[in-house]
């Protein structure tokens, strides 16, 4: 008797690839602060916290995938990918013109001379690109799932939380009396960080509503937890 091989579903394969790419991208962004993004030290020791927060969204997806919760794992990668576009713009400023960036968790200029970007800056950029690619694969996975809604979505609470998060992320993240570390929000920043800040501000409420409107409880849970993890990664430092 000749047995035909069962066809392999592309969805789990694509999802495993998405999670793997997300883990690699998160590892690069976690390693960058420890390696150093410019030839100047950070204002304070932040790399252990930055590494932990960089790995958190991908770790959520790994946990869900290991439990067989494929929809939840895929949905958890969407918000980090969207936010990675804004974070990429922010970190490109470090790579292109560090003196115009205000990132004390990554570096503090030691004098008026402009610091030079090092390998860590490009690790950040590469990590964000990989996280974006992982999100694109995850969206393709979600798009292949049937449209079955298990309950009515409630938009008011997640939308309100997303708006509050967006406003908080767009505000100046700190005040400073140090002339070498200007405390400024996105509107007071150069073009790249300003564009990144606007994108993050708009993405927070939009993704919150998107997560609430997911067609299954599993995707809804992953979307909300992924968004919470990436907002925490941005706000806590």
Coordinates of C-alpha atoms in Angstrom, one line a residue:
X1 CA 0.0 0.0 0.0
X2 CA 1.3 3.4 -1.0
X3 CA 0.7 6.1 1.5
X4 CA 0.6 9.7 0.5
X5 CA 2.3 12.2 2.8
X6 CA 0.0 14.6 4.6
X7 CA 0.4 18.1 3.3
X8 CA 2.2 20.4 5.7
X9 CA 0.2 23.5 6.6
X10 CA 2.1 26.7 5.7
X11 CA 0.6 28.6 8.7
X12 CA 2.6 26.9 11.5
X13 CA 5.8 27.0 9.4
X14 CA 5.3 30.7 8.7
X15 CA 4.5 31.4 12.3
X16 CA 7.6 29.6 13.6
X17 CA 9.7 31.6 11.1
X18 CA 8.0 34.8 12.4
X19 CA 8.8 34.0 16.0
X20 CA 12.4 33.0 15.2
X21 CA 12.9 36.3 13.3
X22 CA 11.4 38.2 16.2
X23 CA 13.7 36.5 18.7
X24 CA 16.7 37.3 16.6
X25 CA 15.7 40.9 16.1
X26 CA 15.0 41.3 19.8
X27 CA 18.3 39.7 20.7
X28 CA 20.1 42.3 18.5
X29 CA 18.3 45.2 20.1
X30 CA 19.0 43.8 23.5
X31 CA 22.7 43.4 22.8
X32 CA 23.1 46.9 21.3
X33 CA 23.1 48.9 24.5
X34 CA 25.6 46.5 26.1
X35 CA 27.9 46.8 23.1
X36 CA 27.5 50.5 23.0
X37 CA 25.8 52.6 20.3
X38 CA 28.4 55.4 20.2
X39 CA 31.9 56.0 21.6
X40 CA 30.5 57.7 24.7
X41 CA 29.1 56.0 27.9
X42 CA 25.5 56.0 28.9
X43 CA 24.3 58.5 31.5
X44 CA 23.4 55.6 33.8
X45 CA 23.6 51.8 33.7
X46 CA 20.5 50.9 31.7
X47 CA 21.5 48.0 29.5
X48 CA 20.2 45.2 31.8
X49 CA 16.7 46.8 31.9
X50 CA 16.8 47.6 28.2
X51 CA 17.8 44.0 27.3
X52 CA 15.0 42.6 29.4
X53 CA 12.4 44.9 27.9
X54 CA 13.7 44.3 24.3
X55 CA 13.2 40.5 24.7
X56 CA 9.8 40.7 26.4
X57 CA 7.5 40.8 23.3
X58 CA 9.3 38.0 21.6
X59 CA 9.4 36.0 24.8
X60 CA 5.6 36.3 25.0
X61 CA 5.3 34.9 21.4
X62 CA 7.6 32.0 22.2
X63 CA 5.6 31.1 25.3
X64 CA 2.3 31.1 23.4
X65 CA 3.7 29.1 20.5
X66 CA 5.2 26.5 22.9
X67 CA 1.7 26.1 24.4
X68 CA 0.1 25.6 21.0
X69 CA -1.7 29.0 21.1
X70 CA -0.7 29.9 17.5
X71 CA -3.2 32.8 17.1
X72 CA -2.1 34.4 20.3
X73 CA 1.6 34.1 19.4
X74 CA 1.0 35.7 16.0
X75 CA -1.1 38.5 17.4
X76 CA 1.5 39.3 20.0
X77 CA 4.1 40.1 17.3
X78 CA 1.9 42.7 15.5
X79 CA 2.3 45.7 17.9
X80 CA 6.0 45.3 18.4
X81 CA 6.4 45.3 14.6
X82 CA 4.4 48.5 14.1
X83 CA 6.2 50.2 17.0
X84 CA 9.5 49.1 15.6
X85 CA 9.0 51.4 12.6
X86 CA 8.8 54.4 15.0
X87 CA 11.7 53.0 17.0
X88 CA 13.7 52.5 13.9
X89 CA 13.3 56.2 13.0
X90 CA 14.3 57.2 16.5
X91 CA 17.4 55.0 16.5
X92 CA 18.4 56.1 13.0
X93 CA 19.0 59.5 14.5
X94 CA 21.6 57.9 16.8
X95 CA 23.3 56.3 13.8
X96 CA 23.1 59.4 11.5
X97 CA 23.7 62.3 13.9
X98 CA 24.1 61.3 17.6
X99 CA 24.7 64.8 18.8
X100 CA 21.1 65.6 17.9
X101 CA 19.7 62.6 19.8
X102 CA 18.7 62.8 23.4
X103 CA 19.1 59.3 24.6
X104 CA 20.7 59.2 28.1
X105 CA 19.9 55.5 28.5
X106 CA 22.2 54.9 25.5
X107 CA 24.8 57.5 25.8
X108 CA 25.8 60.9 27.3
X109 CA 28.3 63.1 25.3
X110 CA 31.4 63.8 27.4
X111 CA 32.1 67.1 25.7
X112 CA 30.9 69.4 22.9
X113 CA 32.5 67.1 20.3
X114 CA 30.0 64.9 18.5
X115 CA 30.3 61.2 19.4
X116 CA 30.6 58.7 16.6
X117 CA 28.2 55.8 16.1
X118 CA 29.6 52.3 16.7
X119 CA 28.5 48.8 16.0
X120 CA 25.7 48.9 18.5
X121 CA 23.8 51.6 16.6
X122 CA 23.6 49.3 13.6
X123 CA 22.6 46.3 15.8
X124 CA 19.7 48.5 16.9
X125 CA 18.7 49.3 13.3
X126 CA 19.1 45.6 12.2
X127 CA 17.0 44.4 15.2
X128 CA 14.1 46.8 14.4
X129 CA 14.1 45.7 10.7
X130 CA 13.9 42.0 11.8
X131 CA 11.1 42.7 14.2
X132 CA 9.2 44.5 11.4
X133 CA 9.7 41.5 9.1
X134 CA 8.5 39.2 11.9
X135 CA 5.3 41.2 12.2
X136 CA 4.7 41.0 8.5
X137 CA 4.9 37.2 8.7
X138 CA 2.6 37.2 11.7
X139 CA 0.0 39.3 9.9
X140 CA 0.1 36.8 7.0
X141 CA -0.5 34.1 9.5
X142 CA -3.5 35.9 11.0
X143 CA -4.9 36.6 7.6
X144 CA -5.0 32.9 6.9
X145 CA -7.2 32.1 9.8
X146 CA -11.0 31.9 9.5
X147 CA -13.1 34.9 10.6
X148 CA -14.9 33.6 13.6
X149 CA -15.9 36.1 16.3
X150 CA -16.7 34.5 19.7
X151 CA -18.1 37.6 21.4
X152 CA -18.8 41.3 20.8
X153 CA -15.7 43.5 21.1
X154 CA -15.6 46.4 23.5
X155 CA -13.7 49.3 22.0
X156 CA -14.1 52.0 24.6
X157 CA -11.6 50.7 27.3
X158 CA -8.8 49.7 24.9
X159 CA -9.2 52.8 22.8
X160 CA -9.1 55.0 25.9
X161 CA -6.0 53.2 27.2
X162 CA -4.3 53.5 23.9
X163 CA -5.0 57.2 23.7
X164 CA -3.6 57.7 27.2
X165 CA -0.5 55.6 26.3
X166 CA 0.0 57.6 23.0
X167 CA -0.2 60.9 24.8
X168 CA 2.3 59.8 27.4
X169 CA 4.7 58.4 24.8
X170 CA 4.5 61.7 22.8
X171 CA 5.3 63.9 25.8
X172 CA 8.8 64.8 26.8
X173 CA 10.2 61.6 28.5
X174 CA 12.3 63.5 31.1
X175 CA 13.4 66.9 32.3
X176 CA 17.1 67.8 32.3
X177 CA 19.4 70.5 33.6
X178 CA 22.3 68.9 31.9
X179 CA 23.3 71.0 28.8
X180 CA 24.6 67.8 27.1
X181 CA 21.3 65.9 27.6
X182 CA 18.4 68.1 26.4
X183 CA 15.0 67.0 27.7
X184 CA 12.6 67.3 24.8
X185 CA 9.6 65.7 23.3
X186 CA 9.1 64.6 19.7
X187 CA 7.9 68.0 18.4
X188 CA 11.1 69.6 19.7
X189 CA 13.3 66.9 18.1
X190 CA 14.9 66.5 14.7
X191 CA 12.9 65.1 11.8
X192 CA 13.6 61.4 12.4
X193 CA 12.7 61.3 16.1
X194 CA 9.7 63.6 15.5
X195 CA 8.3 61.3 12.8
X196 CA 9.0 58.3 15.0
X197 CA 7.2 59.9 17.9
X198 CA 4.1 60.8 15.8
X199 CA 3.9 57.2 14.5
X200 CA 4.1 55.7 18.0
X201 CA 1.5 58.2 19.2
X202 CA -0.9 57.2 16.5
X203 CA -0.1 53.5 16.7
X204 CA -1.0 53.1 20.4
X205 CA -4.8 53.8 20.1
X206 CA -5.0 52.3 16.6
X207 CA -3.5 49.0 17.7
X208 CA -5.6 49.0 20.9
X209 CA -8.8 49.2 18.8
X210 CA -7.4 46.6 16.4
X211 CA -6.6 44.2 19.2
X212 CA -10.1 44.7 20.6
X213 CA -11.7 44.0 17.2
X214 CA -9.8 40.7 16.7
X215 CA -12.0 37.9 15.5
X216 CA -11.1 35.4 18.3
X217 CA -10.4 35.6 22.0
X218 CA -6.9 34.1 21.3
X219 CA -5.9 36.8 18.8
X220 CA -7.5 39.5 21.1
X221 CA -5.4 38.4 24.0
X222 CA -2.2 38.3 22.0
X223 CA -2.8 41.7 20.5
X224 CA -3.4 43.3 23.9
X225 CA -0.5 41.6 25.6
X226 CA 1.9 42.4 22.7
X227 CA 0.8 46.1 22.8
X228 CA 1.2 46.3 26.6
X229 CA 4.7 44.7 26.4
X230 CA 6.0 47.2 23.7
X231 CA 4.5 50.2 25.5
X232 CA 6.2 49.1 28.7
X233 CA 9.5 48.7 26.7
X234 CA 9.2 52.3 25.5
X235 CA 7.9 54.0 28.7
X236 CA 9.8 52.3 31.5
X237 CA 13.4 53.4 30.6

